[in-house]
GROMACS .gro file of C-alpha atoms in nm:
model
  218
    1UNK     CA    1  -7.961  -3.786  -9.231
    2UNK     CA    2  -8.253  -3.554  -9.144
    3UNK     CA    3  -8.569  -3.605  -9.345
    4UNK     CA    4  -8.606  -3.344  -9.619
    5UNK     CA    5  -8.955  -3.202  -9.605
    6UNK     CA    6  -8.946  -2.847  -9.745
    7UNK     CA    7  -8.884  -2.690 -10.086
    8UNK     CA    8  -8.808  -2.318 -10.122
    9UNK     CA    9  -8.778  -2.160 -10.466
   10UNK     CA   10  -8.676  -1.830 -10.620
   11UNK     CA   11  -8.905  -1.639 -10.857
   12UNK     CA   12  -8.706  -1.461 -11.131
   13UNK     CA   13  -8.512  -1.716 -11.333
   14UNK     CA   14  -8.681  -2.015 -11.166
   15UNK     CA   15  -9.056  -1.959 -11.192
   16UNK     CA   16  -8.990  -1.741 -11.496
   17UNK     CA   17  -8.782  -1.785 -11.809
   18UNK     CA   18  -8.404  -1.734 -11.763
   19UNK     CA   19  -8.303  -1.389 -11.643
   20UNK     CA   20  -8.072  -1.329 -11.936
   21UNK     CA   21  -8.356  -1.377 -12.186
   22UNK     CA   22  -8.576  -1.128 -12.002
   23UNK     CA   23  -8.294  -0.876 -11.963
   24UNK     CA   24  -8.200  -0.898 -12.330
   25UNK     CA   25  -8.563  -0.840 -12.431
   26UNK     CA   26  -8.587  -0.537 -12.201
   27UNK     CA   27  -8.257  -0.396 -12.329
   28UNK     CA   28  -8.390  -0.417 -12.684
   29UNK     CA   29  -8.713  -0.238 -12.584
   30UNK     CA   30  -8.532   0.043 -12.400
   31UNK     CA   31  -8.243   0.076 -12.643
   32UNK     CA   32  -7.990  -0.025 -12.378
   33UNK     CA   33  -7.660  -0.178 -12.480
   34UNK     CA   34  -7.682  -0.518 -12.309
   35UNK     CA   35  -7.308  -0.547 -12.247
   36UNK     CA   36  -7.306  -0.203 -12.088
   37UNK     CA   37  -7.593  -0.313 -11.862
   38UNK     CA   38  -7.390  -0.621 -11.761
   39UNK     CA   39  -7.097  -0.394 -11.683
   40UNK     CA   40  -7.311  -0.178 -11.455
   41UNK     CA   41  -7.441  -0.486 -11.273
   42UNK     CA   42  -7.088  -0.618 -11.225
   43UNK     CA   43  -6.983  -0.282 -11.087
   44UNK     CA   44  -7.275  -0.273 -10.844
   45UNK     CA   45  -7.310  -0.642 -10.758
   46UNK     CA   46  -6.962  -0.779 -10.809
   47UNK     CA   47  -6.835  -1.017 -11.075
   48UNK     CA   48  -7.046  -1.305 -10.943
   49UNK     CA   49  -7.332  -1.102 -10.789
   50UNK     CA   50  -7.215  -1.192 -10.443
   51UNK     CA   51  -6.988  -0.945 -10.264
   52UNK     CA   52  -7.126  -0.593 -10.279
   53UNK     CA   53  -7.106  -0.275 -10.076
   54UNK     CA   54  -7.369  -0.225  -9.808
   55UNK     CA   55  -7.458   0.109  -9.969
   56UNK     CA   56  -7.510  -0.049 -10.310
   57UNK     CA   57  -7.832   0.084 -10.473
   58UNK     CA   58  -7.944  -0.265 -10.580
   59UNK     CA   59  -7.910  -0.398 -10.226
   60UNK     CA   60  -8.096  -0.094 -10.090
   61UNK     CA   61  -8.377  -0.145 -10.343
   62UNK     CA   62  -8.405  -0.517 -10.268
   63UNK     CA   63  -8.431  -0.445  -9.895
   64UNK     CA   64  -8.694  -0.176  -9.958
   65UNK     CA   65  -8.465   0.098  -9.826
   66UNK     CA   66  -8.506   0.329 -10.127
   67UNK     CA   67  -8.807   0.415 -10.339
   68UNK     CA   68  -8.843   0.280 -10.691
   69UNK     CA   69  -8.838   0.625 -10.861
   70UNK     CA   70  -8.512   0.711 -10.683
   71UNK     CA   71  -8.353   0.387 -10.797
   72UNK     CA   72  -8.484   0.431 -11.151
   73UNK     CA   73  -8.324   0.775 -11.178
   74UNK     CA   74  -7.988   0.648 -11.052
   75UNK     CA   75  -8.007   0.337 -11.271
   76UNK     CA   76  -8.102   0.535 -11.584
   77UNK     CA   77  -7.822   0.783 -11.523
   78UNK     CA   78  -7.570   0.503 -11.484
   79UNK     CA   79  -7.695   0.323 -11.796
   80UNK     CA   80  -7.669   0.647 -11.994
   81UNK     CA   81  -7.314   0.716 -11.879
   82UNK     CA   82  -7.038   0.641 -12.129
   83UNK     CA   83  -7.290   0.584 -12.409
   84UNK     CA   84  -7.449   0.925 -12.455
   85UNK     CA   85  -7.784   0.749 -12.497
   86UNK     CA   86  -8.065   0.883 -12.277
   87UNK     CA   87  -8.266   0.621 -12.089
   88UNK     CA   88  -8.612   0.724 -11.967
   89UNK     CA   89  -8.617   0.662 -11.590
   90UNK     CA   90  -8.994   0.676 -11.530
   91UNK     CA   91  -9.135   0.325 -11.547
   92UNK     CA   92  -8.795   0.170 -11.621
   93UNK     CA   93  -8.841  -0.123 -11.384
   94UNK     CA   94  -9.196  -0.189 -11.500
   95UNK     CA   95  -9.072  -0.204 -11.859
   96UNK     CA   96  -8.805  -0.446 -11.744
   97UNK     CA   97  -9.041  -0.679 -11.558
   98UNK     CA   98  -9.290  -0.670 -11.844
   99UNK     CA   99  -9.038  -0.893 -12.024
  100UNK     CA  100  -9.047  -1.169 -11.761
  101UNK     CA  101  -9.233  -1.469 -11.901
  102UNK     CA  102  -9.394  -1.722 -11.668
  103UNK     CA  103  -9.246  -2.073 -11.664
  104UNK     CA  104  -9.557  -2.288 -11.608
  105UNK     CA  105  -9.369  -2.618 -11.586
  106UNK     CA  106  -9.177  -2.500 -11.278
  107UNK     CA  107  -9.489  -2.367 -11.107
  108UNK     CA  108  -9.662  -2.698 -11.171
  109UNK     CA  109  -9.361  -2.880 -11.023
  110UNK     CA  110  -9.385  -2.678 -10.701
  111UNK     CA  111  -9.759  -2.744 -10.683
  112UNK     CA  112  -9.704  -3.120 -10.728
  113UNK     CA  113  -9.441  -3.114 -10.453
  114UNK     CA  114  -9.685  -2.950 -10.214
  115UNK     CA  115  -9.954  -3.204 -10.299
  116UNK     CA  116  -9.700  -3.474 -10.211
  117UNK     CA  117  -9.684  -3.330  -9.860
  118UNK     CA  118  -9.365  -3.125  -9.906
  119UNK     CA  119  -9.383  -2.783  -9.743
  120UNK     CA  120  -9.314  -2.507  -9.995
  121UNK     CA  121  -9.198  -2.148  -9.989
  122UNK     CA  122  -9.110  -1.863 -10.222
  123UNK     CA  123  -8.801  -1.653 -10.146
  124UNK     CA  124  -8.743  -1.368 -10.391
  125UNK     CA  125  -8.531  -1.055 -10.410
  126UNK     CA  126  -8.765  -0.779 -10.525
  127UNK     CA  127  -8.683  -0.474 -10.733
  128UNK     CA  128  -9.004  -0.304 -10.623
  129UNK     CA  129  -9.195  -0.498 -10.888
  130UNK     CA  130  -9.547  -0.635 -10.872
  131UNK     CA  131  -9.561  -1.014 -10.869
  132UNK     CA  132  -9.817  -1.228 -11.052
  133UNK     CA  133  -9.952  -1.386 -10.733
  134UNK     CA  134 -10.252  -1.566 -10.878
  135UNK     CA  135 -10.244  -1.926 -10.758
  136UNK     CA  136  -9.971  -1.865 -10.500
  137UNK     CA  137 -10.199  -1.954 -10.209
  138UNK     CA  138 -10.226  -2.304 -10.354
  139UNK     CA  139  -9.853  -2.327 -10.428
  140UNK     CA  140  -9.683  -2.196 -10.114
  141UNK     CA  141  -9.696  -2.231  -9.737
  142UNK     CA  142  -9.495  -1.910  -9.703
  143UNK     CA  143  -9.400  -1.619  -9.930
  144UNK     CA  144  -9.100  -1.398  -9.852
  145UNK     CA  145  -9.029  -1.092 -10.067
  146UNK     CA  146  -8.707  -0.911  -9.980
  147UNK     CA  147  -8.845  -0.557  -9.996
  148UNK     CA  148  -9.129  -0.652  -9.763
  149UNK     CA  149  -8.902  -0.789  -9.490
  150UNK     CA  150  -8.598  -0.560  -9.515
  151UNK     CA  151  -8.358  -0.845  -9.596
  152UNK     CA  152  -8.219  -0.990  -9.917
  153UNK     CA  153  -8.041  -1.295 -10.054
  154UNK     CA  154  -7.764  -1.393  -9.999
  155UNK     CA  155  -7.795  -1.264  -9.642
  156UNK     CA  156  -7.829  -1.564  -9.412
  157UNK     CA  157  -8.102  -1.403  -9.205
  158UNK     CA  158  -8.356  -1.405  -9.487
  159UNK     CA  159  -8.316  -1.781  -9.533
  160UNK     CA  160  -8.354  -1.829  -9.158
  161UNK     CA  161  -8.665  -1.609  -9.159
  162UNK     CA  162  -8.819  -1.818  -9.437
  163UNK     CA  163  -8.740  -2.142  -9.259
  164UNK     CA  164  -8.911  -2.016  -8.944
  165UNK     CA  165  -9.225  -1.930  -9.141
  166UNK     CA  166  -9.235  -2.280  -9.292
  167UNK     CA  167  -9.147  -2.428  -8.950
  168UNK     CA  168  -8.858  -2.649  -9.057
  169UNK     CA  169  -8.491  -2.676  -8.967
  170UNK     CA  170  -8.227  -2.578  -9.229
  171UNK     CA  171  -8.123  -2.942  -9.271
  172UNK     CA  172  -8.482  -3.030  -9.363
  173UNK     CA  173  -8.509  -2.782  -9.652
  174UNK     CA  174  -8.399  -2.751 -10.015
  175UNK     CA  175  -8.338  -2.413 -10.183
  176UNK     CA  176  -8.367  -2.377 -10.563
  177UNK     CA  177  -8.216  -2.062 -10.711
  178UNK     CA  178  -8.063  -1.966 -11.046
  179UNK     CA  179  -7.778  -1.761 -10.894
  180UNK     CA  180  -7.480  -1.943 -10.747
  181UNK     CA  181  -7.418  -1.696 -10.459
  182UNK     CA  182  -7.775  -1.748 -10.338
  183UNK     CA  183  -7.739  -2.126 -10.354
  184UNK     CA  184  -7.406  -2.108 -10.173
  185UNK     CA  185  -7.558  -1.897  -9.895
  186UNK     CA  186  -7.839  -2.150  -9.851
  187UNK     CA  187  -7.583  -2.426  -9.810
  188UNK     CA  188  -7.392  -2.213  -9.557
  189UNK     CA  189  -7.713  -2.184  -9.355
  190UNK     CA  190  -7.742  -2.563  -9.357
  191UNK     CA  191  -7.988  -2.622  -9.639
  192UNK     CA  192  -7.952  -2.838  -9.948
  193UNK     CA  193  -7.885  -2.612 -10.246
  194UNK     CA  194  -7.993  -2.671 -10.606
  195UNK     CA  195  -7.869  -2.445 -10.885
  196UNK     CA  196  -8.155  -2.411 -11.134
  197UNK     CA  197  -8.054  -2.433 -11.499
  198UNK     CA  198  -8.358  -2.597 -11.657
  199UNK     CA  199  -8.689  -2.755 -11.560
  200UNK     CA  200  -8.570  -3.099 -11.665
  201UNK     CA  201  -8.249  -3.085 -11.461
  202UNK     CA  202  -8.417  -2.944 -11.151
  203UNK     CA  203  -8.696  -3.204 -11.170
  204UNK     CA  204  -8.442  -3.487 -11.175
  205UNK     CA  205  -8.244  -3.338 -10.886
  206UNK     CA  206  -8.552  -3.283 -10.669
  207UNK     CA  207  -8.684  -3.632 -10.735
  208UNK     CA  208  -8.349  -3.775 -10.627
  209UNK     CA  209  -8.328  -3.552 -10.319
  210UNK     CA  210  -8.684  -3.606 -10.194
  211UNK     CA  211  -8.708  -3.964 -10.326
  212UNK     CA  212  -9.057  -3.903 -10.468
  213UNK     CA  213  -9.203  -3.891 -10.818
  214UNK     CA  214  -9.258  -3.525 -10.910
  215UNK     CA  215  -9.310  -3.574 -11.282
  216UNK     CA  216  -9.613  -3.430 -11.459
  217UNK     CA  217  -9.758  -3.780 -11.492
  218UNK     CA  218  -9.743  -3.854 -11.121
   0.00000   0.00000   0.00000
Protein backbone atom coordinates (compact mmCIF):
# COMPACT_ATOMS: atom_id res chain seq x y z
CA UNK A 1 0.00 0.00 0.00
CA UNK A 2 1.31 3.50 -0.83
CA UNK A 3 2.15 5.68 2.14
CA UNK A 4 -0.58 8.22 2.86
CA UNK A 5 1.00 11.62 3.29
CA UNK A 6 -1.56 14.28 2.30
CA UNK A 7 -4.87 15.52 3.71
CA UNK A 8 -7.24 17.66 1.61
CA UNK A 9 -10.38 19.13 3.15
CA UNK A 10 -13.48 20.99 2.04
CA UNK A 11 -14.49 24.32 3.60
CA UNK A 12 -18.29 24.64 3.87
CA UNK A 13 -19.66 21.86 6.04
CA UNK A 14 -16.20 20.66 7.13
CA UNK A 15 -14.33 23.70 8.44
CA UNK A 16 -17.70 25.28 9.21
CA UNK A 17 -20.82 24.06 10.97
CA UNK A 18 -23.05 21.71 8.90
CA UNK A 19 -24.42 23.22 5.70
CA UNK A 20 -28.01 22.53 6.65
CA UNK A 21 -27.70 24.59 9.84
CA UNK A 22 -26.28 27.54 7.94
CA UNK A 23 -28.86 27.28 5.17
CA UNK A 24 -31.74 27.10 7.63
CA UNK A 25 -30.45 30.19 9.44
CA UNK A 26 -30.15 32.10 6.14
CA UNK A 27 -33.63 31.00 5.04
CA UNK A 28 -35.05 32.38 8.29
CA UNK A 29 -33.23 35.70 7.79
CA UNK A 30 -34.38 36.10 4.17
CA UNK A 31 -37.89 34.73 4.67
CA UNK A 32 -37.24 31.82 2.31
CA UNK A 33 -39.24 28.63 2.67
CA UNK A 34 -36.47 26.12 3.39
CA UNK A 35 -38.21 23.21 1.67
CA UNK A 36 -38.72 25.33 -1.43
CA UNK A 37 -34.99 26.17 -1.39
CA UNK A 38 -34.20 22.44 -1.19
CA UNK A 39 -36.49 21.86 -4.15
CA UNK A 40 -34.65 24.47 -6.22
CA UNK A 41 -31.30 22.91 -5.34
CA UNK A 42 -32.54 19.45 -6.31
CA UNK A 43 -33.78 20.83 -9.60
CA UNK A 44 -30.45 22.52 -10.33
CA UNK A 45 -28.02 20.04 -8.77
CA UNK A 46 -29.87 16.74 -8.96
CA UNK A 47 -31.32 14.65 -6.16
CA UNK A 48 -27.88 13.88 -4.71
CA UNK A 49 -26.04 17.03 -5.89
CA UNK A 50 -24.09 15.00 -8.39
CA UNK A 51 -25.40 14.84 -11.95
CA UNK A 52 -26.24 18.29 -13.28
CA UNK A 53 -26.46 20.02 -16.62
CA UNK A 54 -23.32 21.75 -17.88
CA UNK A 55 -25.32 24.98 -18.21
CA UNK A 56 -26.53 24.82 -14.62
CA UNK A 57 -26.23 28.25 -12.93
CA UNK A 58 -24.69 26.77 -9.77
CA UNK A 59 -21.98 25.01 -11.77
CA UNK A 60 -21.32 28.19 -13.75
CA UNK A 61 -21.03 30.21 -10.53
CA UNK A 62 -18.70 27.68 -8.90
CA UNK A 63 -16.43 27.74 -11.95
CA UNK A 64 -16.44 31.55 -11.99
CA UNK A 65 -18.20 31.65 -15.37
CA UNK A 66 -20.96 34.06 -14.28
CA UNK A 67 -20.89 37.12 -12.05
CA UNK A 68 -22.37 37.02 -8.56
CA UNK A 69 -25.06 39.68 -9.26
CA UNK A 70 -26.26 37.72 -12.29
CA UNK A 71 -26.53 34.54 -10.25
CA UNK A 72 -28.24 36.36 -7.38
CA UNK A 73 -30.93 37.70 -9.72
CA UNK A 74 -31.59 34.27 -11.22
CA UNK A 75 -31.52 32.59 -7.79
CA UNK A 76 -33.87 35.17 -6.23
CA UNK A 77 -36.29 34.85 -9.14
CA UNK A 78 -36.31 31.08 -8.81
CA UNK A 79 -36.79 31.22 -5.04
CA UNK A 80 -39.69 33.64 -5.48
CA UNK A 81 -41.41 31.45 -8.07
CA UNK A 82 -44.40 29.44 -6.87
CA UNK A 83 -44.43 31.27 -3.52
CA UNK A 84 -45.30 34.83 -4.48
CA UNK A 85 -42.74 36.00 -1.91
CA UNK A 86 -40.19 38.52 -3.21
CA UNK A 87 -36.56 37.76 -2.37
CA UNK A 88 -34.11 40.68 -2.52
CA UNK A 89 -31.33 39.64 -4.93
CA UNK A 90 -28.71 42.26 -4.02
CA UNK A 91 -26.39 40.82 -1.39
CA UNK A 92 -28.25 37.50 -1.28
CA UNK A 93 -25.11 35.37 -1.21
CA UNK A 94 -23.41 37.57 1.36
CA UNK A 95 -26.45 37.21 3.62
CA UNK A 96 -26.24 33.47 3.10
CA UNK A 97 -22.54 33.16 3.93
CA UNK A 98 -22.93 35.44 6.94
CA UNK A 99 -24.65 32.44 8.55
CA UNK A 100 -21.64 30.12 8.18
CA UNK A 101 -20.08 29.56 11.60
CA UNK A 102 -16.44 28.51 11.90
CA UNK A 103 -15.75 25.03 13.28
CA UNK A 104 -12.52 25.59 15.25
CA UNK A 105 -12.05 21.94 16.20
CA UNK A 106 -11.73 20.90 12.55
CA UNK A 107 -9.31 23.71 11.74
CA UNK A 108 -7.20 22.71 14.71
CA UNK A 109 -7.24 19.09 13.49
CA UNK A 110 -5.89 20.13 10.08
CA UNK A 111 -3.20 22.23 11.74
CA UNK A 112 -2.15 19.30 13.96
CA UNK A 113 -1.98 17.05 10.90
CA UNK A 114 0.34 19.49 9.15
CA UNK A 115 2.56 19.72 12.22
CA UNK A 116 2.79 15.92 12.11
CA UNK A 117 4.35 16.22 8.66
CA UNK A 118 1.18 15.51 6.64
CA UNK A 119 0.83 17.76 3.60
CA UNK A 120 -2.47 19.64 3.65
CA UNK A 121 -4.75 21.33 1.16
CA UNK A 122 -8.09 23.10 0.96
CA UNK A 123 -10.41 22.29 -1.96
CA UNK A 124 -13.64 24.30 -1.96
CA UNK A 125 -16.46 25.04 -4.37
CA UNK A 126 -17.02 28.80 -4.17
CA UNK A 127 -20.25 30.71 -4.66
CA UNK A 128 -18.33 33.94 -5.19
CA UNK A 129 -18.03 34.36 -1.43
CA UNK A 130 -15.16 35.82 0.56
CA UNK A 131 -13.36 33.27 2.70
CA UNK A 132 -12.04 33.86 6.23
CA UNK A 133 -8.43 33.16 5.27
CA UNK A 134 -6.74 34.22 8.49
CA UNK A 135 -4.39 31.45 9.58
CA UNK A 136 -4.64 29.54 6.30
CA UNK A 137 -0.95 30.01 5.52
CA UNK A 138 -0.17 28.00 8.65
CA UNK A 139 -2.83 25.37 7.89
CA UNK A 140 -2.39 24.57 4.21
CA UNK A 141 0.31 23.78 1.67
CA UNK A 142 -2.13 24.57 -1.14
CA UNK A 143 -5.50 26.32 -1.45
CA UNK A 144 -7.80 25.65 -4.41
CA UNK A 145 -11.02 27.66 -4.80
CA UNK A 146 -13.22 26.54 -7.67
CA UNK A 147 -14.07 30.00 -9.01
CA UNK A 148 -10.39 30.92 -9.11
CA UNK A 149 -9.36 27.92 -11.23
CA UNK A 150 -12.41 27.45 -13.48
CA UNK A 151 -13.13 23.93 -12.21
CA UNK A 152 -15.43 22.50 -9.56
CA UNK A 153 -16.04 19.36 -7.53
CA UNK A 154 -16.93 16.66 -8.44
CA UNK A 155 -14.98 17.17 -11.68
CA UNK A 156 -11.93 14.91 -11.57
CA UNK A 157 -9.63 17.58 -12.95
CA UNK A 158 -9.92 19.82 -9.89
CA UNK A 159 -8.79 16.99 -7.61
CA UNK A 160 -5.89 16.28 -9.96
CA UNK A 161 -4.98 19.98 -10.00
CA UNK A 162 -4.93 20.06 -6.19
CA UNK A 163 -2.79 16.94 -6.00
CA UNK A 164 -0.26 18.48 -8.37
CA UNK A 165 -0.01 21.59 -6.20
CA UNK A 166 0.63 19.48 -3.10
CA UNK A 167 2.99 17.26 -5.13
CA UNK A 168 1.52 13.88 -4.20
CA UNK A 169 -0.02 10.99 -6.12
CA UNK A 170 -3.77 10.28 -5.74
CA UNK A 171 -3.05 7.09 -3.80
CA UNK A 172 -1.07 9.13 -1.25
CA UNK A 173 -3.91 11.53 -0.40
CA UNK A 174 -7.09 11.60 1.67
CA UNK A 175 -10.08 13.82 0.79
CA UNK A 176 -12.54 14.92 3.50
CA UNK A 177 -15.85 16.33 2.26
CA UNK A 178 -19.39 16.50 3.61
CA UNK A 179 -21.06 15.70 0.26
CA UNK A 180 -21.10 12.11 -0.94
CA UNK A 181 -20.69 12.91 -4.68
CA UNK A 182 -17.49 14.82 -3.92
CA UNK A 183 -16.13 11.96 -1.83
CA UNK A 184 -17.06 9.46 -4.53
CA UNK A 185 -15.26 11.53 -7.18
CA UNK A 186 -12.12 11.64 -5.03
CA UNK A 187 -12.18 7.86 -4.77
CA UNK A 188 -12.64 7.58 -8.54
CA UNK A 189 -9.50 9.68 -8.97
CA UNK A 190 -7.64 7.23 -6.73
CA UNK A 191 -7.71 9.01 -3.39
CA UNK A 192 -9.00 7.78 -0.04
CA UNK A 193 -12.36 9.40 0.64
CA UNK A 194 -13.80 10.34 4.04
CA UNK A 195 -17.39 11.53 4.36
CA UNK A 196 -17.42 14.18 7.09
CA UNK A 197 -20.32 13.95 9.52
CA UNK A 198 -18.77 15.18 12.76
CA UNK A 199 -15.42 16.21 14.19
CA UNK A 200 -15.28 13.16 16.43
CA UNK A 201 -15.97 10.68 13.63
CA UNK A 202 -13.55 12.31 11.19
CA UNK A 203 -10.81 12.45 13.84
CA UNK A 204 -11.12 8.72 14.49
CA UNK A 205 -11.11 7.91 10.77
CA UNK A 206 -8.06 10.05 10.04
CA UNK A 207 -6.12 8.64 12.98
CA UNK A 208 -6.82 5.13 11.71
CA UNK A 209 -5.93 6.03 8.11
CA UNK A 210 -2.70 7.91 8.85
CA UNK A 211 -1.81 5.80 11.91
CA UNK A 212 -0.89 8.89 13.95
CA UNK A 213 -2.34 10.58 17.02
CA UNK A 214 -4.24 13.68 15.86
CA UNK A 215 -6.14 14.33 19.08
CA UNK A 216 -6.10 17.74 20.73
CA UNK A 217 -3.86 16.36 23.49
CA UNK A 218 -1.19 15.11 21.11
